[in-house]
Amino acid sequence: MINVEILLLMLSTFAGYMALKYRLSKADVKEDISGTYFTALIIGFFVWKFSIVLFDPMSTFQQPLSLLYFNGGNKGIGLAVVISIIFIGIRTRLDGTSIMMNLDVLGTGWIVSSSVYHLFLIFTDNTNSLFHSLYFSMNIGFAVFLFKKKEAVGNSVVVNQFIEWISLGMIGILFTKNERELFVLGFTKEQILFFILFIISYIADNVMNKEKGGS
């Protein structure tokens, strides 16, 4: 039998991939590189699923069948994301595609897939229904924002604005999540991560604006 969590993850990932592929079709690239993202998704899935071997080797050694029902959890997701990004980064250098274009396309795929996933959680996780509802509504709004923009895919201004606003939005709605594990100054690790992401994007946006103004 298929684990329900894996089934939801597969459905949401498929939705994100289709959104990513559609967004990529609007980009000015010479060849179809959607295969790179599909391979990254496959790699990420298997890393997440079987990373429990790294994080809990004794249990999996004693009960090998647990690999069918368990996964690496949040640590596994983090490891899967890192390895998938490294793979995409290597492929990007080989293909010669724009970093901003990849951020744009990956961002689109992420917000659609995560939104679909949280849509399911609205009906299955009663303890965090408000958080899931806000997450779904906000990210769908950002997806519409990206698709309605007339600028070319990978436009640095649009990408930076997207990262800045979604970072601020995530920091805000994470306050509504139950059982928050505080990290520093009343913020969780996730909120700190989004705050750092906002600062990096804000600085990059200012640097690009100065370069344009100087030229």
mmCIF file of C-alpha atoms in Angstrom:
data_model
loop_
_atom_site.group_PDB
_atom_site.id
_atom_site.type_symbol
_atom_site.label_atom_id
_atom_site.label_comp_id
_atom_site.label_asym_id
_atom_site.label_seq_id
_atom_site.Cartn_x
_atom_site.Cartn_y
_atom_site.Cartn_z
ATOM 1 C CA MET A 1 0.000 0.000 0.000
ATOM 2 C CA ILE A 2 1.191 3.541 -0.777
ATOM 3 C CA ASN A 3 1.876 5.801 2.187
ATOM 4 C CA VAL A 4 -0.659 8.676 2.123
ATOM 5 C CA GLU A 5 2.082 11.258 2.719
ATOM 6 C CA ILE A 6 4.025 9.989 -0.288
ATOM 7 C CA LEU A 7 0.870 10.017 -2.426
ATOM 8 C CA LEU A 8 0.146 13.658 -1.506
ATOM 9 C CA LEU A 9 3.772 14.554 -2.153
ATOM 10 C CA MET A 10 3.677 12.903 -5.576
ATOM 11 C CA LEU A 11 0.461 14.692 -6.573
ATOM 12 C CA SER A 12 1.705 18.101 -5.423
ATOM 13 C CA THR A 13 5.092 17.547 -7.055
ATOM 14 C CA PHE A 14 3.395 16.666 -10.344
ATOM 15 C CA ALA A 15 1.358 19.894 -10.172
ATOM 16 C CA GLY A 16 4.522 21.876 -9.471
ATOM 17 C CA TYR A 17 6.373 20.224 -12.328
ATOM 18 C CA MET A 18 3.588 21.017 -14.792
ATOM 19 C CA ALA A 19 3.610 24.671 -13.636
ATOM 20 C CA LEU A 20 7.400 24.706 -13.931
ATOM 21 C CA LYS A 21 7.248 23.226 -17.416
ATOM 22 C CA TYR A 22 4.634 25.782 -18.506
ATOM 23 C CA ARG A 23 6.691 28.641 -17.100
ATOM 24 C CA LEU A 24 9.763 27.259 -18.844
ATOM 25 C CA SER A 25 7.893 27.225 -22.169
ATOM 26 C CA LYS A 26 7.649 31.015 -21.840
ATOM 27 C CA ALA A 27 11.397 31.390 -21.328
ATOM 28 C CA ASP A 28 13.792 32.248 -24.137
ATOM 29 C CA VAL A 29 15.871 29.066 -24.149
ATOM 30 C CA LYS A 30 17.182 27.289 -27.198
ATOM 31 C CA GLU A 31 16.323 23.785 -26.027
ATOM 32 C CA ASP A 32 13.885 22.062 -23.697
ATOM 33 C CA ILE A 33 15.705 21.706 -20.372
ATOM 34 C CA SER A 34 12.680 20.517 -18.425
ATOM 35 C CA GLY A 35 14.363 17.108 -18.268
ATOM 36 C CA THR A 36 16.942 18.623 -15.924
ATOM 37 C CA TYR A 37 14.232 19.617 -13.446
ATOM 38 C CA PHE A 38 12.483 16.269 -13.781
ATOM 39 C CA THR A 39 15.732 14.442 -13.005
ATOM 40 C CA ALA A 40 16.300 16.758 -10.029
ATOM 41 C CA LEU A 41 12.809 15.867 -8.726
ATOM 42 C CA ILE A 42 13.536 12.145 -9.032
ATOM 43 C CA ILE A 43 16.875 12.555 -7.259
ATOM 44 C CA GLY A 44 15.268 14.647 -4.535
ATOM 45 C CA PHE A 45 12.488 12.132 -3.982
ATOM 46 C CA PHE A 46 14.840 9.174 -3.549
ATOM 47 C CA VAL A 47 17.189 11.161 -1.309
ATOM 48 C CA TRP A 48 14.235 12.198 0.889
ATOM 49 C CA LYS A 49 12.743 8.701 0.938
ATOM 50 C CA PHE A 50 15.915 6.763 1.725
ATOM 51 C CA SER A 51 17.851 9.349 3.749
ATOM 52 C CA ILE A 52 16.496 7.615 6.844
ATOM 53 C CA VAL A 53 19.372 5.187 6.295
ATOM 54 C CA LEU A 54 21.767 8.066 7.051
ATOM 55 C CA PHE A 55 19.825 9.540 9.968
ATOM 56 C CA ASP A 56 18.720 6.301 11.638
ATOM 57 C CA PRO A 57 20.911 3.475 10.286
ATOM 58 C CA MET A 58 20.417 1.091 13.213
ATOM 59 C CA SER A 59 16.627 1.040 12.933
ATOM 60 C CA THR A 60 16.664 0.494 9.179
ATOM 61 C CA PHE A 61 19.272 -2.252 9.581
ATOM 62 C CA GLN A 62 17.153 -4.025 12.181
ATOM 63 C CA GLN A 63 13.908 -3.503 10.232
ATOM 64 C CA PRO A 64 14.667 -3.152 6.486
ATOM 65 C CA LEU A 65 10.954 -3.081 5.603
ATOM 66 C CA SER A 66 10.664 0.253 7.424
ATOM 67 C CA LEU A 67 12.089 1.836 4.259
ATOM 68 C CA LEU A 68 8.708 1.204 2.634
ATOM 69 C CA TYR A 69 6.795 3.174 5.248
ATOM 70 C CA PHE A 70 9.176 5.810 6.606
ATOM 71 C CA ASN A 71 11.353 8.586 5.178
ATOM 72 C CA GLY A 72 14.020 11.068 6.246
ATOM 73 C CA GLY A 73 11.508 13.614 7.566
ATOM 74 C CA ASN A 74 12.454 17.286 7.638
ATOM 75 C CA LYS A 75 16.161 16.477 7.635
ATOM 76 C CA GLY A 76 15.642 14.322 4.569
ATOM 77 C CA ILE A 77 13.745 17.133 2.835
ATOM 78 C CA GLY A 78 16.606 19.536 3.568
ATOM 79 C CA LEU A 79 19.184 17.082 2.232
ATOM 80 C CA ALA A 80 17.054 16.392 -0.854
ATOM 81 C CA VAL A 81 16.716 20.116 -1.600
ATOM 82 C CA VAL A 82 20.465 20.707 -1.236
ATOM 83 C CA ILE A 83 21.439 17.800 -3.495
ATOM 84 C CA SER A 84 18.796 18.692 -6.099
ATOM 85 C CA ILE A 85 19.977 22.331 -6.172
ATOM 86 C CA ILE A 86 23.585 21.196 -6.575
ATOM 87 C CA PHE A 87 22.540 18.981 -9.486
ATOM 88 C CA ILE A 88 20.590 21.814 -11.135
ATOM 89 C CA GLY A 89 23.517 24.184 -10.560
ATOM 90 C CA ILE A 90 25.908 21.821 -12.345
ATOM 91 C CA ARG A 91 23.476 21.333 -15.220
ATOM 92 C CA THR A 92 22.922 25.097 -15.426
ATOM 93 C CA ARG A 93 26.632 25.712 -15.926
ATOM 94 C CA LEU A 94 26.781 23.021 -18.600
ATOM 95 C CA ASP A 95 23.667 24.307 -20.397
ATOM 96 C CA GLY A 96 24.682 27.950 -20.082
ATOM 97 C CA THR A 97 21.208 28.989 -18.882
ATOM 98 C CA SER A 98 20.594 32.102 -16.786
ATOM 99 C CA ILE A 99 20.636 31.816 -12.996
ATOM 100 C CA MET A 100 17.725 34.261 -12.736
ATOM 101 C CA MET A 101 15.734 32.236 -15.246
ATOM 102 C CA ASN A 102 16.299 29.104 -13.174
ATOM 103 C CA LEU A 103 15.288 30.904 -9.971
ATOM 104 C CA ASP A 104 12.128 32.143 -11.689
ATOM 105 C CA VAL A 105 11.169 28.714 -12.995
ATOM 106 C CA LEU A 106 12.071 26.871 -9.779
ATOM 107 C CA GLY A 107 10.189 29.445 -7.714
ATOM 108 C CA THR A 108 7.084 28.909 -9.809
ATOM 109 C CA GLY A 109 7.288 25.145 -9.420
ATOM 110 C CA TRP A 110 7.860 25.424 -5.680
ATOM 111 C CA ILE A 111 4.941 27.745 -4.894
ATOM 112 C CA VAL A 112 2.490 25.697 -6.978
ATOM 113 C CA SER A 113 3.573 22.309 -5.597
ATOM 114 C CA SER A 114 3.683 23.522 -1.985
ATOM 115 C CA SER A 115 0.320 25.261 -2.406
ATOM 116 C CA VAL A 116 -1.318 22.070 -3.653
ATOM 117 C CA TYR A 117 0.260 20.149 -0.776
ATOM 118 C CA HIS A 118 -1.055 22.632 1.797
ATOM 119 C CA LEU A 119 -4.467 22.533 0.116
ATOM 120 C CA PHE A 120 -4.641 18.844 1.011
ATOM 121 C CA LEU A 121 -3.429 19.610 4.537
ATOM 122 C CA ILE A 122 -6.273 22.079 5.065
ATOM 123 C CA PHE A 123 -8.609 19.061 5.208
ATOM 124 C CA THR A 124 -6.260 16.611 6.959
ATOM 125 C CA ASP A 125 -4.436 18.725 9.566
ATOM 126 C CA ASN A 126 -7.072 20.395 11.752
ATOM 127 C CA THR A 127 -4.479 21.702 14.215
ATOM 128 C CA ASN A 128 -2.994 24.038 11.593
ATOM 129 C CA SER A 129 -5.924 24.745 9.271
ATOM 130 C CA LEU A 130 -5.425 28.530 9.499
ATOM 131 C CA PHE A 131 -1.734 28.267 8.634
ATOM 132 C CA HIS A 132 -2.397 25.950 5.677
ATOM 133 C CA SER A 133 -5.216 28.195 4.409
ATOM 134 C CA LEU A 134 -3.034 31.317 4.566
ATOM 135 C CA TYR A 135 -0.144 29.467 2.939
ATOM 136 C CA PHE A 136 -2.301 28.236 0.076
ATOM 137 C CA SER A 137 -3.975 31.617 -0.522
ATOM 138 C CA MET A 138 -0.734 33.620 -0.377
ATOM 139 C CA ASN A 139 1.270 31.355 -2.660
ATOM 140 C CA ILE A 140 -1.486 31.024 -5.235
ATOM 141 C CA GLY A 141 -1.559 34.818 -5.283
ATOM 142 C CA PHE A 142 2.179 34.913 -5.940
ATOM 143 C CA ALA A 143 1.792 32.316 -8.701
ATOM 144 C CA VAL A 144 -0.806 34.507 -10.423
ATOM 145 C CA PHE A 145 1.557 37.475 -9.967
ATOM 146 C CA LEU A 146 4.358 35.654 -11.791
ATOM 147 C CA PHE A 147 2.194 34.354 -14.622
ATOM 148 C CA LYS A 148 0.556 37.736 -15.254
ATOM 149 C CA LYS A 149 3.833 39.665 -15.400
ATOM 150 C CA LYS A 150 4.625 40.680 -18.981
ATOM 151 C CA GLU A 151 8.375 40.853 -18.376
ATOM 152 C CA ALA A 152 10.523 38.037 -19.745
ATOM 153 C CA VAL A 153 11.017 34.964 -17.587
ATOM 154 C CA GLY A 154 14.061 35.509 -15.385
ATOM 155 C CA ASN A 155 13.733 39.288 -15.194
ATOM 156 C CA SER A 156 15.962 40.213 -12.214
ATOM 157 C CA VAL A 157 13.592 42.895 -10.889
ATOM 158 C CA VAL A 158 10.586 40.549 -10.892
ATOM 159 C CA VAL A 159 12.560 37.664 -9.362
ATOM 160 C CA ASN A 160 13.942 39.829 -6.543
ATOM 161 C CA GLN A 161 10.512 41.324 -5.813
ATOM 162 C CA PHE A 162 9.049 37.829 -5.743
ATOM 163 C CA ILE A 163 11.686 36.582 -3.277
ATOM 164 C CA GLU A 164 11.360 39.646 -1.045
ATOM 165 C CA TRP A 165 7.567 39.558 -0.802
ATOM 166 C CA ILE A 166 7.258 35.819 -0.390
ATOM 167 C CA SER A 167 9.923 35.891 2.336
ATOM 168 C CA LEU A 168 8.026 38.578 4.258
ATOM 169 C CA GLY A 169 4.758 36.717 3.721
ATOM 170 C CA MET A 170 6.186 33.440 5.022
ATOM 171 C CA ILE A 171 7.664 35.151 8.086
ATOM 172 C CA GLY A 172 4.211 36.534 8.858
ATOM 173 C CA ILE A 173 2.054 33.447 8.346
ATOM 174 C CA LEU A 174 4.478 31.201 10.252
ATOM 175 C CA PHE A 175 3.311 33.018 13.405
ATOM 176 C CA THR A 176 -0.046 31.232 12.963
ATOM 177 C CA LYS A 177 1.504 27.770 12.998
ATOM 178 C CA ASN A 178 0.864 25.728 16.129
ATOM 179 C CA GLU A 179 3.656 24.129 18.145
ATOM 180 C CA ARG A 180 6.287 26.552 16.879
ATOM 181 C CA GLU A 181 9.843 25.623 17.909
ATOM 182 C CA LEU A 182 11.405 28.974 18.781
ATOM 183 C CA PHE A 183 15.002 29.501 17.745
ATOM 184 C CA VAL A 184 15.962 33.094 18.613
ATOM 185 C CA LEU A 185 14.081 36.280 19.628
ATOM 186 C CA GLY A 186 10.707 34.562 19.304
ATOM 187 C CA PHE A 187 11.357 33.435 15.722
ATOM 188 C CA THR A 188 11.609 29.883 14.378
ATOM 189 C CA LYS A 189 14.446 28.564 12.224
ATOM 190 C CA GLU A 190 12.185 28.801 9.178
ATOM 191 C CA GLN A 191 11.443 32.469 9.858
ATOM 192 C CA ILE A 192 15.141 33.252 10.325
ATOM 193 C CA LEU A 193 15.888 31.478 7.045
ATOM 194 C CA PHE A 194 13.282 33.538 5.184
ATOM 195 C CA PHE A 195 14.594 36.713 6.848
ATOM 196 C CA ILE A 196 18.119 35.929 5.592
ATOM 197 C CA LEU A 197 16.681 35.217 2.141
ATOM 198 C CA PHE A 198 14.911 38.596 2.212
ATOM 199 C CA ILE A 199 18.129 40.443 3.176
ATOM 200 C CA ILE A 200 20.131 38.730 0.408
ATOM 201 C CA SER A 201 17.487 39.513 -2.210
ATOM 202 C CA TYR A 202 17.111 43.106 -0.970
ATOM 203 C CA ILE A 203 20.869 43.713 -1.192
ATOM 204 C CA ALA A 204 21.049 42.102 -4.634
ATOM 205 C CA ASP A 205 18.140 44.260 -5.804
ATOM 206 C CA ASN A 206 19.862 47.456 -4.611
ATOM 207 C CA VAL A 207 23.172 46.468 -6.216
ATOM 208 C CA MET A 208 21.469 45.792 -9.546
ATOM 209 C CA ASN A 209 19.587 49.111 -9.384
ATOM 210 C CA LYS A 210 22.825 50.999 -8.702
ATOM 211 C CA GLU A 211 24.548 49.257 -11.609
ATOM 212 C CA LYS A 212 21.671 50.191 -13.913
ATOM 213 C CA GLY A 213 21.717 53.748 -12.630
ATOM 214 C CA GLY A 214 25.469 54.028 -13.135
ATOM 215 C CA SER A 215 25.272 52.728 -16.659
#
